[in-house]
Coordinates of C-alpha atoms and ligand atoms in Angstrom, one line a residue:
Chain H
M84 CA -14.7 17.9 -21.4
A85 CA -14.2 21.5 -22.4
Y86 CA -15.7 22.6 -19.1
F87 CA -13.3 20.3 -17.3
I88 CA -10.3 21.8 -19.1
Q89 CA -11.5 25.3 -18.3
Q90 CA -11.6 24.5 -14.6
L91 CA -8.2 22.9 -14.8
I92 CA -6.8 26.1 -16.2
N93 CA -8.6 28.2 -13.6
G94 CA -7.5 25.8 -10.8
L95 CA -3.9 25.8 -11.9
T96 CA -3.8 29.6 -11.9
L97 CA -5.2 29.9 -8.5
G98 CA -2.9 27.1 -7.3
A99 CA 0.2 28.9 -8.5
I100 CA -0.8 31.9 -6.4
Y101 CA -1.4 29.8 -3.3
G102 CA 1.8 27.9 -3.9
L103 CA 3.9 31.1 -4.0
I104 CA 2.4 32.1 -0.6
A105 CA 2.8 28.6 0.8
I106 CA 6.6 28.7 0.1
G107 CA 7.0 31.5 2.6
Y108 CA 5.2 29.5 5.3
T109 CA 7.2 26.4 4.6
M110 CA 10.6 28.1 4.5
V111 CA 10.1 29.9 7.7
Y112 CA 8.8 26.8 9.4
G113 CA 11.8 24.9 8.1
I114 CA 14.3 27.3 9.6
I115 CA 12.8 28.3 12.9
G116 CA 10.2 25.5 13.4
M117 CA 7.4 28.0 13.7
I118 CA 4.5 29.2 11.6
N119 CA 4.7 32.8 10.5
F120 CA 1.2 33.8 11.2
A121 CA 1.8 37.3 9.8
H122 CA 2.7 35.9 6.4
G123 CA -0.8 36.3 5.0
E124 CA -0.6 40.0 5.8
I125 CA 2.7 40.3 3.9
Y126 CA 0.9 39.0 0.9
M127 CA -2.0 41.5 1.4
I128 CA 0.5 44.3 1.7
G129 CA 2.2 43.1 -1.5
A130 CA -1.2 43.3 -3.2
F131 CA -1.9 46.9 -1.9
V132 CA 1.6 48.1 -2.8
S133 CA 1.1 46.9 -6.4
V134 CA -2.3 48.6 -6.7
V135 CA -1.0 51.8 -5.3
T136 CA 2.0 51.6 -7.6
Y137 CA -0.3 51.0 -10.5
L138 CA -2.4 54.0 -9.7
I139 CA 0.6 56.2 -9.4
L140 CA 2.0 54.9 -12.7
S141 CA -1.3 55.6 -14.5
A142 CA -1.5 59.0 -12.9
L143 CA 2.0 59.7 -14.4
G144 CA 0.7 58.5 -17.7
L145 CA 2.9 55.4 -18.0
G146 CA 1.1 52.9 -20.1
Y147 CA 3.7 50.5 -21.5
V148 CA 2.4 47.2 -19.9
P149 CA 5.7 45.2 -19.5
L150 CA 7.3 48.2 -17.8
V151 CA 4.2 48.8 -15.6
L152 CA 4.3 45.1 -14.5
L153 CA 8.0 45.2 -13.8
V154 CA 7.7 48.3 -11.7
M155 CA 4.7 46.9 -9.8
L156 CA 6.6 43.7 -9.1
M157 CA 9.8 45.4 -8.0
T158 CA 8.0 47.9 -5.7
S159 CA 5.8 45.4 -4.0
M160 CA 8.8 43.0 -3.5
L161 CA 10.8 45.8 -2.0
F162 CA 8.1 46.8 0.4
T163 CA 7.2 43.3 1.5
S164 CA 10.9 42.4 2.0
V165 CA 11.2 45.3 4.5
Y166 CA 8.0 44.1 6.2
G167 CA 9.2 40.5 6.3
W168 CA 12.5 41.5 7.7
S169 CA 10.8 43.7 10.4
I170 CA 8.4 41.0 11.4
E171 CA 11.3 38.7 12.2
R172 CA 13.1 41.4 14.1
V173 CA 10.1 42.6 16.1
A174 CA 8.0 39.5 16.6
Y175 CA 10.3 36.6 16.4
R176 CA 14.0 37.4 17.2
P177 CA 13.4 38.8 20.7
L178 CA 11.4 35.6 21.5
R179 CA 13.9 33.1 20.1
G180 CA 14.4 30.5 22.8
A181 CA 11.2 31.5 24.5
P182 CA 8.3 28.9 24.5
K183 CA 6.8 28.6 21.0
L184 CA 3.5 29.7 22.2
A185 CA 4.9 33.1 23.0
A186 CA 6.2 33.6 19.5
L187 CA 3.0 32.4 18.0
I188 CA 0.9 34.9 20.0
S189 CA 3.4 37.7 19.1
A190 CA 3.0 36.8 15.4
I191 CA -0.8 36.8 15.6
G192 CA -0.6 40.2 17.3
M193 CA 1.7 41.4 14.4
S194 CA -0.8 40.1 11.9
I195 CA -3.7 42.0 13.6
A196 CA -1.6 45.1 13.8
L197 CA -0.7 45.0 10.1
Q198 CA -4.3 44.4 9.1
N199 CA -5.5 47.4 11.1
Y200 CA -2.7 49.5 9.9
V201 CA -3.6 48.9 6.3
Q202 CA -7.3 49.4 7.0
L203 CA -6.5 52.7 8.7
T204 CA -4.2 54.0 6.0
Q205 CA -5.9 52.6 2.9
G206 CA -9.5 52.7 4.1
A207 CA -11.9 49.7 4.7
R208 CA -13.3 49.7 1.2
V209 CA -12.0 47.6 -1.6
K210 CA -9.5 49.1 -4.0
A211 CA -10.0 48.4 -7.7
L212 CA -8.0 48.7 -10.8
A213 CA -8.7 48.4 -14.5
P214 CA -7.4 45.2 -16.2
V215 CA -3.7 45.6 -17.0
I216 CA -3.4 42.4 -19.1
S217 CA -6.5 41.7 -21.1
G218 CA -7.3 39.3 -23.9
G219 CA -6.4 35.7 -24.4
I220 CA -6.8 32.8 -26.7
T221 CA -9.5 30.3 -27.4
L222 CA -8.1 26.8 -27.0
M223 CA -11.0 24.7 -28.1
E224 CA -14.7 24.6 -28.5
S225 CA -17.0 21.7 -27.8
D226 CA -20.5 21.1 -26.6
G227 CA -21.1 24.8 -27.1
F228 CA -18.5 25.6 -24.5
T229 CA -15.3 27.5 -25.3
V230 CA -12.1 26.9 -23.3
H231 CA -10.5 30.3 -22.8
L232 CA -6.9 30.8 -21.7
S233 CA -6.3 34.4 -20.9
Y234 CA -2.9 36.1 -21.3
L235 CA -3.1 36.9 -17.7
Q236 CA -3.4 33.2 -16.7
M237 CA -0.4 32.5 -19.0
F238 CA 1.5 35.3 -17.4
I239 CA 0.7 34.0 -13.9
C240 CA 1.6 30.4 -14.7
V241 CA 4.8 31.2 -16.6
L242 CA 6.0 33.6 -13.9
T243 CA 5.4 31.0 -11.2
V244 CA 7.3 28.3 -13.0
V245 CA 10.2 30.7 -13.6
L246 CA 10.3 31.7 -10.0
M247 CA 10.1 28.1 -8.8
V248 CA 13.0 27.1 -11.0
G249 CA 15.1 30.0 -9.9
F250 CA 14.2 29.4 -6.3
S251 CA 15.0 25.7 -6.3
F252 CA 18.3 26.6 -7.9
L253 CA 19.0 29.1 -5.1
I254 CA 18.2 26.6 -2.4
D255 CA 20.0 23.7 -3.9
K256 CA 23.1 25.2 -5.5
T257 CA 24.1 28.5 -4.0
S258 CA 26.0 29.2 -0.8
L259 CA 23.0 31.1 0.7
G260 CA 20.7 28.1 0.0
R261 CA 23.2 25.8 1.7
Q262 CA 23.5 28.1 4.7
Q263 CA 19.7 28.1 5.0
R264 CA 19.6 24.3 4.9
A265 CA 22.4 24.1 7.4
C266 CA 20.4 26.4 9.8
E267 CA 17.4 24.1 9.3
Q268 CA 19.3 21.0 10.1
D269 CA 21.6 22.2 13.0
R270 CA 21.7 25.8 13.9
T271 CA 24.5 25.5 16.4
M272 CA 26.7 23.6 14.0
A273 CA 25.9 26.1 11.3
S274 CA 27.3 28.9 13.5
L275 CA 30.4 26.8 14.2
V276 CA 31.3 26.6 10.5
G277 CA 30.7 30.3 10.1
V278 CA 27.1 30.8 9.2
N279 CA 25.7 34.0 10.5
V280 CA 22.5 32.4 11.8
D281 CA 20.6 35.6 12.5
R282 CA 21.3 37.0 9.1
T283 CA 20.3 33.8 7.4
I284 CA 17.0 33.7 9.3
S285 CA 16.3 37.3 8.3
M286 CA 17.1 36.4 4.6
T287 CA 14.6 33.6 4.8
F288 CA 11.8 35.9 6.0
V289 CA 12.8 38.3 3.2
M290 CA 12.7 35.7 0.5
G291 CA 9.3 34.4 1.6
A292 CA 8.0 37.9 1.7
A293 CA 9.2 38.7 -1.8
L294 CA 7.4 35.6 -3.2
A295 CA 4.3 36.6 -1.3
A296 CA 4.5 40.0 -3.0
V297 CA 4.5 38.3 -6.4
A298 CA 1.4 36.4 -5.3
G299 CA -0.2 39.6 -4.1
M300 CA 0.4 41.3 -7.4
M301 CA -1.0 38.3 -9.3
V302 CA -4.2 38.4 -7.3
T303 CA -4.5 42.1 -7.8
L304 CA -4.3 41.6 -11.6
Y305 CA -6.5 38.5 -11.5
Y306 CA -9.4 39.8 -9.5
G307 CA -8.9 43.5 -10.0
V308 CA -9.8 44.3 -6.4
V309 CA -8.0 44.1 -3.0
D310 CA -9.1 44.8 0.5
F311 CA -7.3 44.7 3.8
Y312 CA -8.9 41.3 4.7
I313 CA -7.6 39.2 1.8
G314 CA -4.5 38.2 3.7
F315 CA -6.4 36.2 6.3
V316 CA -8.3 34.0 3.8
A317 CA -5.4 33.5 1.4
G318 CA -3.1 33.0 4.3
M319 CA -5.2 30.2 5.7
K320 CA -5.4 28.6 2.2
A321 CA -1.7 28.8 1.6
F322 CA -0.9 27.5 5.1
T323 CA -3.2 24.6 4.4
A324 CA -1.4 24.1 1.1
A325 CA 1.9 24.0 2.9
V326 CA 0.7 21.5 5.5
L327 CA -1.0 19.4 2.8
G328 CA 2.2 19.2 0.7
G329 CA 4.3 18.6 3.8
I330 CA 5.5 21.6 5.8
G331 CA 9.2 22.2 5.4
S332 CA 9.2 20.9 1.9
L333 CA 9.5 23.4 -1.0
P334 CA 8.1 21.1 -3.8
G335 CA 5.5 20.1 -1.2
A336 CA 4.3 23.7 -0.8
M337 CA 4.0 24.1 -4.6
L338 CA 2.1 20.8 -5.0
G339 CA -0.1 21.6 -2.0
G340 CA -0.9 25.0 -3.6
V341 CA -1.8 23.5 -6.9
L342 CA -4.0 20.9 -5.3
I343 CA -5.9 23.4 -3.2
G344 CA -6.4 25.6 -6.3
L345 CA -7.7 22.6 -8.2
I346 CA -10.0 21.4 -5.5
E347 CA -11.5 24.9 -5.2
A348 CA -12.0 25.3 -8.9
F349 CA -13.6 21.9 -9.5
W350 CA -15.7 22.0 -6.4
S351 CA -17.1 25.4 -7.3
A352 CA -17.7 24.2 -10.8
Y353 CA -19.4 20.9 -10.1
F354 CA -20.8 21.3 -6.7
T355 CA -21.7 24.4 -4.6
I356 CA -19.4 27.3 -4.6
E357 CA -20.3 28.1 -1.0
Y358 CA -18.7 24.9 0.2
K359 CA -15.4 25.2 -1.7
D360 CA -13.4 26.1 1.4
V361 CA -15.0 23.3 3.3
A362 CA -13.9 20.9 0.6
A363 CA -10.3 22.2 0.7
F364 CA -10.0 21.9 4.4
S365 CA -11.7 18.5 4.5
I366 CA -9.1 17.1 2.1
L367 CA -6.4 18.5 4.4
V368 CA -7.9 16.7 7.3
L369 CA -8.1 13.4 5.4
V370 CA -4.5 13.7 4.2
L371 CA -3.2 14.4 7.6
I372 CA -5.1 11.4 9.1
F373 CA -3.4 9.1 6.6
R374 CA -0.1 10.9 6.1
P375 CA 0.6 13.1 9.1
T376 CA 3.7 14.6 7.5
G377 CA 1.8 15.7 4.4
L378 CA 2.2 14.5 0.9
L379 CA 5.9 15.2 0.3
G380 CA 6.9 15.8 4.0
K381 CA 9.8 13.8 5.3
P382 CA 9.1 11.9 8.5
E383 CA 11.0 13.5 11.4
I384 CA 14.4 11.9 11.1
E385 CA 16.5 11.3 14.2
K386 CA 19.1 14.0 14.9
V387 CA 22.5 12.8 14.0
Chain K
M1418 CA 48.1 30.4 21.0
L1419 CA 44.9 29.6 23.0
K1420 CA 44.7 30.8 26.6
I1421 CA 41.8 29.9 28.7
E1422 CA 41.9 31.9 31.9
G1423 CA 39.6 31.2 35.0
V1424 CA 36.6 30.3 32.9
H1425 CA 33.3 29.6 34.6
T1426 CA 30.5 28.4 32.4
F1427 CA 26.9 27.7 33.5
Y1428 CA 23.9 25.9 32.1
G1429 CA 21.2 27.8 33.9
K1430 CA 22.1 27.4 37.5
I1431 CA 24.4 24.4 37.0
E1432 CA 28.1 25.4 37.0
A1433 CA 29.7 23.1 34.4
L1434 CA 33.1 24.8 34.4
K1435 CA 34.4 26.0 37.7
G1436 CA 37.4 28.2 36.9
V1437 CA 39.4 26.4 34.2
D1438 CA 42.8 27.4 33.0
V1439 CA 44.3 25.9 29.9
N1440 CA 47.1 27.0 27.7
I1441 CA 47.9 25.7 24.3
N1442 CA 51.1 26.7 22.4
A1443 CA 51.3 26.9 18.6
G1444 CA 52.3 23.6 17.0
E1445 CA 51.3 21.3 20.0
I1446 CA 48.8 18.5 20.3
V1447 CA 47.2 19.0 23.7
T1448 CA 44.9 16.4 25.1
L1449 CA 42.1 16.9 27.7
I1450 CA 40.9 13.7 29.4
G1451 CA 38.2 13.2 32.0
A1452 CA 35.2 11.1 32.8
N1453 CA 31.8 11.5 31.2
G1454 CA 30.2 14.7 32.4
A1455 CA 33.4 16.3 33.6
G1456 CA 32.9 19.4 31.3
K1457 CA 35.2 18.7 28.4
S1458 CA 32.7 19.4 25.7
T1459 CA 31.5 22.4 27.5
L1460 CA 35.1 23.7 27.5
L1461 CA 35.4 23.3 23.7
M1462 CA 32.0 24.9 23.1
T1463 CA 32.9 27.8 25.5
V1464 CA 35.8 28.6 23.1
F1465 CA 33.0 29.3 20.5
G1466 CA 30.8 31.1 23.0
K1467 CA 28.1 28.4 23.0
P1468 CA 27.5 28.8 25.9
Q1469 CA 29.5 31.9 26.7
A1470 CA 31.8 31.9 29.8
R1471 CA 30.1 33.8 32.6
S1472 CA 33.5 34.9 33.9
G1473 CA 37.1 34.5 32.9
R1474 CA 38.6 35.0 29.5
V1475 CA 39.4 33.1 26.3
L1476 CA 42.3 34.5 24.4
F1477 CA 43.3 33.5 20.9
E1478 CA 46.7 34.8 19.7
G1479 CA 46.3 37.5 22.3
Q1480 CA 42.8 38.6 21.2
D1481 CA 40.0 38.3 23.7
I1482 CA 37.4 36.2 22.0
T1483 CA 35.1 35.5 25.0
R1484 CA 32.3 37.6 23.6
V1485 CA 33.0 37.2 19.9
P1486 CA 30.1 35.4 18.0
A1487 CA 30.7 31.8 16.9
H1488 CA 30.5 32.6 13.2
E1489 CA 33.3 35.1 13.5
I1490 CA 35.6 32.9 15.7
V1491 CA 35.9 30.3 12.9
R1492 CA 37.1 33.2 10.7
L1493 CA 40.0 33.9 13.2
G1494 CA 41.4 30.4 12.5
I1495 CA 39.8 28.0 15.0
A1496 CA 37.7 25.1 13.8
Q1497 CA 35.8 22.4 15.7
S1498 CA 34.7 18.9 15.1
P1499 CA 32.2 18.8 17.9
E1500 CA 30.8 16.1 20.2
G1501 CA 28.5 13.8 18.2
R1502 CA 30.1 15.0 14.9
R1503 CA 27.0 17.0 14.0
I1504 CA 27.2 16.3 10.3
F1505 CA 24.6 18.0 8.2
A1506 CA 22.6 14.9 7.7
R1507 CA 20.5 15.9 4.7
M1508 CA 23.5 17.3 2.8
T1509 CA 25.9 15.3 0.7
V1510 CA 29.5 14.7 1.8
Y1511 CA 30.5 17.3 -0.8
E1512 CA 28.0 19.9 0.4
N1513 CA 29.2 19.3 4.0
L1514 CA 32.7 20.2 2.8
Q1515 CA 31.4 23.2 1.0
M1516 CA 29.9 24.3 4.3
G1517 CA 33.3 23.9 5.9
C1518 CA 35.0 26.3 3.5
L1519 CA 32.5 29.1 4.2
P1520 CA 34.9 31.2 6.3
T1521 CA 37.5 31.2 3.4
D1522 CA 37.2 33.2 0.2
G1523 CA 36.7 30.0 -1.6
S1524 CA 39.7 30.3 -3.9
H1525 CA 41.4 27.3 -2.5
F1526 CA 38.3 25.1 -2.4
E1527 CA 39.4 22.6 -5.0
D1528 CA 42.8 22.1 -3.5
D1529 CA 41.3 21.8 0.0
V1530 CA 38.8 19.2 -1.1
R1531 CA 41.7 17.3 -2.7
M1532 CA 43.6 17.4 0.5
V1533 CA 40.6 16.1 2.5
F1534 CA 40.0 13.3 0.0
D1535 CA 43.7 12.4 0.1
L1536 CA 43.5 12.1 3.9
F1537 CA 40.2 10.3 3.8
P1538 CA 39.8 8.3 0.5
R1539 CA 36.5 6.9 1.9
L1540 CA 34.9 10.3 1.7
E1541 CA 35.8 10.6 -2.0
E1542 CA 34.0 7.4 -2.8
R1543 CA 31.0 8.7 -1.0
R1544 CA 31.1 12.3 -2.1
N1545 CA 27.5 12.4 -3.3
Q1546 CA 26.0 10.4 -0.5
R1547 CA 24.0 12.1 2.2
G1548 CA 25.8 12.7 5.5
G1549 CA 23.1 11.0 7.5
T1550 CA 23.7 7.7 5.7
L1551 CA 27.4 7.4 6.5
S1552 CA 28.8 5.0 9.1
G1553 CA 30.1 6.4 12.4
G1554 CA 33.7 6.3 11.3
E1555 CA 32.9 8.0 8.0
Q1556 CA 30.9 10.7 9.8
Q1557 CA 33.9 11.3 12.0
M1558 CA 36.2 11.6 9.0
L1559 CA 33.7 14.1 7.5
A1560 CA 33.5 16.1 10.6
I1561 CA 37.3 16.5 10.7
G1562 CA 37.4 17.1 7.0
R1563 CA 34.8 19.8 7.2
A1564 CA 36.7 21.5 10.0
L1565 CA 39.9 21.4 7.9
M1566 CA 38.1 23.1 5.0
S1567 CA 38.2 26.4 6.9
R1568 CA 42.0 26.2 6.9
P1569 CA 42.3 26.4 10.7
R1570 CA 45.4 27.1 12.7
L1571 CA 43.8 25.6 15.7
L1572 CA 41.7 22.4 15.5
L1573 CA 39.4 21.4 18.4
L1574 CA 38.4 17.7 18.3
D1575 CA 35.8 16.3 20.7
E1576 CA 36.1 12.6 21.2
P1577 CA 36.9 11.6 17.6
S1578 CA 37.3 8.0 18.6
L1579 CA 33.9 7.6 20.3
G1580 CA 32.0 4.5 19.1
L1581 CA 34.5 3.5 16.4
A1582 CA 36.1 0.2 15.8
P1583 CA 39.7 -0.1 17.1
L1584 CA 41.1 -0.2 13.6
V1585 CA 39.3 3.0 12.6
V1586 CA 40.4 4.6 15.9
R1587 CA 44.0 3.9 15.0
Q1588 CA 43.5 5.5 11.5
I1589 CA 41.9 8.6 13.0
F1590 CA 44.8 9.1 15.5
E1591 CA 47.3 8.7 12.7
I1592 CA 45.6 11.3 10.7
I1593 CA 45.4 13.7 13.6
K1594 CA 49.2 13.3 13.9
K1595 CA 49.6 14.1 10.2
I1596 CA 47.4 17.1 10.5
N1597 CA 49.5 18.4 13.4
E1598 CA 52.7 17.7 11.4
A1599 CA 51.3 19.9 8.7
G1600 CA 51.3 22.8 11.1
V1601 CA 47.9 22.7 12.7
T1602 CA 47.7 23.0 16.5
V1603 CA 45.4 20.4 18.0
F1604 CA 43.3 20.4 21.1
L1605 CA 42.0 16.9 21.5
V1606 CA 39.3 15.8 24.0
E1607 CA 39.3 12.1 24.6
Q1608 CA 38.0 9.4 26.8
N1609 CA 40.4 7.0 25.0
A1610 CA 43.1 8.2 27.3
F1611 CA 45.9 5.9 26.4
H1612 CA 46.0 6.6 22.6
A1613 CA 45.3 10.3 23.2
L1614 CA 48.1 10.8 25.8
K1615 CA 50.6 8.8 23.6
L1616 CA 49.9 11.2 20.8
A1617 CA 49.9 14.4 22.8
H1618 CA 52.8 16.7 23.7
R1619 CA 50.9 17.8 26.8
G1620 CA 47.7 16.9 28.6
Y1621 CA 45.2 18.1 31.1
V1622 CA 42.9 16.1 33.3
M1623 CA 39.4 17.4 34.1
V1624 CA 37.2 16.3 37.0
N1625 CA 33.9 17.9 37.7
G1626 CA 34.5 21.2 35.9
N1627 CA 38.0 21.6 37.4
I1628 CA 41.5 20.9 35.9
T1629 CA 43.1 18.7 38.5
L1630 CA 46.3 17.6 36.8
S1631 CA 48.5 18.6 33.9
G1632 CA 51.8 17.6 32.4
T1633 CA 53.5 16.1 29.4
G1634 CA 51.7 13.1 27.7
R1635 CA 54.4 10.8 29.1
E1636 CA 54.1 12.1 32.7
L1637 CA 50.4 11.7 32.7
L1638 CA 50.7 8.2 31.2
D1639 CA 53.1 7.2 34.0
N1640 CA 51.0 8.8 36.8
P1641 CA 49.6 6.0 39.0
E1642 CA 46.4 7.9 39.7
I1643 CA 45.7 8.4 36.0
R1644 CA 46.5 4.8 35.3
A1645 CA 44.0 3.7 38.0
A1646 CA 41.3 6.2 36.9
Y1647 CA 41.5 6.3 33.2
L1648 CA 43.7 3.5 31.8
E1649 CA 43.3 0.3 33.7
G1650 CA 40.9 -1.9 31.9
G1651 CA 41.4 0.2 28.8
H1652 CA 43.7 -0.7 26.0
Ligands
LIG853 N1 23.0 21.6 27.1 C1 23.1 21.3 28.5 N2 22.2 21.8 29.4 C2 22.4 21.5 30.7 N3 23.4 20.8 31.2 C3 24.4 20.4 30.4 C4 24.3 20.6 28.9 N4 25.3 20.1 28.3 C5 26.1 19.5 29.3 N5 25.5 19.7 30.5 C6 26.0 19.3 31.9 O1 27.3 19.9 32.1 C7 28.2 19.0 32.6 C8 29.4 18.8 31.7 O2 29.0 18.2 30.5 P1 29.9 17.9 29.2 O3 30.7 19.2 29.0 O4 29.1 17.4 28.1 O5 30.9 16.8 29.8 P2 31.9 15.9 29.0 O6 32.0 16.4 27.6 O7 33.2 15.9 29.8 O8 31.3 14.5 29.1 C9 27.4 17.7 32.8 O9 27.0 17.6 34.1 C10 26.2 17.8 31.9 O10 25.1 17.1 32.4
LIG854 MG1 31.6 15.4 25.9

């Protein structure tokens, strides 16, 4: 039982991170109907920027943890926003209206370019940092196994929930959110009522990128190491999460992320860790066979 | 108020408008009639640059708006209820109206919603219902209401009577008249020629991307060619 609860905690933490990345995929898909294949790289850049920021801050002798975290968060969000915005401008906007395959290839090219750029500027070796948030609490003890909830896991889960609530509010209740939904539903009509469609699409890339930066920072703190290749793996997982939950659906992305995180955690714990990715992707295939639109995806409704 | 001068519009190689001239004066209701595929909707969309005229000019109150982006045109004071209504299907009635007020600074929002609900009480009953679940008539009311929310001086209406029951059609035309009497200039595209011409101060007839006839509503109604082509067998 204790072992089970421990895996639940680990899985939820991992799932929160995947979920935050998955939101970027799902929002961009919602608004332009295409997968942003460079999104995993945005997350990787977010992770790198937060490590570099951390190293700079420690070199400056700044040690107050909440401030360090805040500065790391702000810097990586700022940088990824600029990258997200640029990806849309460079890889997507010039190809709007072109066949989807063209934009797809251009995004994959962008993704390879960013990977290599980070590899060249940051080096191919992993970057490591000392634990910033350490310690935790012991929840329970049974059968000689202790369930441990680290402060870092709490931090990750709480921050994710806060971001999700804030983000849902933004999409449901603010003018910007309505403009995004309008562009998703009917881009031409949106422009007739005065929505600046180009700017709204840019904003969507920026918002997805900012959330990916948060995920990048969380991973940095959680694993303590980053390398230029993490974007690919996490990107695939988060993309899977988005499809599993129903691409285009925000709650779906979060749910998909949590499910993938849990599958991974439990599979590694009870079966063989080598096959954890196979397990996650197999579940995806099964879900898609029985529910092609994903768990919370809406079936394609007719255009009114 | 709106001057369309020698406008040619293309879809790829297909020329949908072949040199169209239309003039709308402030305060008028001007009707454009024509068969299916004549280019009426294309003309209204060309005013918003979707698609842009390849040659010719669109002037609004003297300003050349041919190349102005759509989202800025609505801020100049033109609103459109387009062909097919194009309600935001997954937004509520209220949210659709909020979308409509985007070009304004929002300070009149409550008053304007009140005005729309007074014109169309049905919408108030359904304010939290999703646009996609409304009936055709209700969607049409919402499309007009949404357009009014931007406080336009010129309102473009594309076949507001299409697919509606005769009783609802009569209601919609009465409301168009009311809107015009409140000071909004109306450019009305219709296949329902009889009602539309009776309502209009002036009218144009479009055939195959060309304007072939124009005159007062009365003149066009009495014109034997028009009677034969657009009215016989109608109402
Ligand atoms: N999006 C489009 N792409 C290509 N051709 C179009 C498009 N929209 C309209 N057309 C063509 O342009 C012509 C005029 O259409 P339209 O303006 O919709 O006519 P109306 O509104 O008078 O029925 C038609 O021949 C139609 O087939
Ligand atoms: Mg039409």
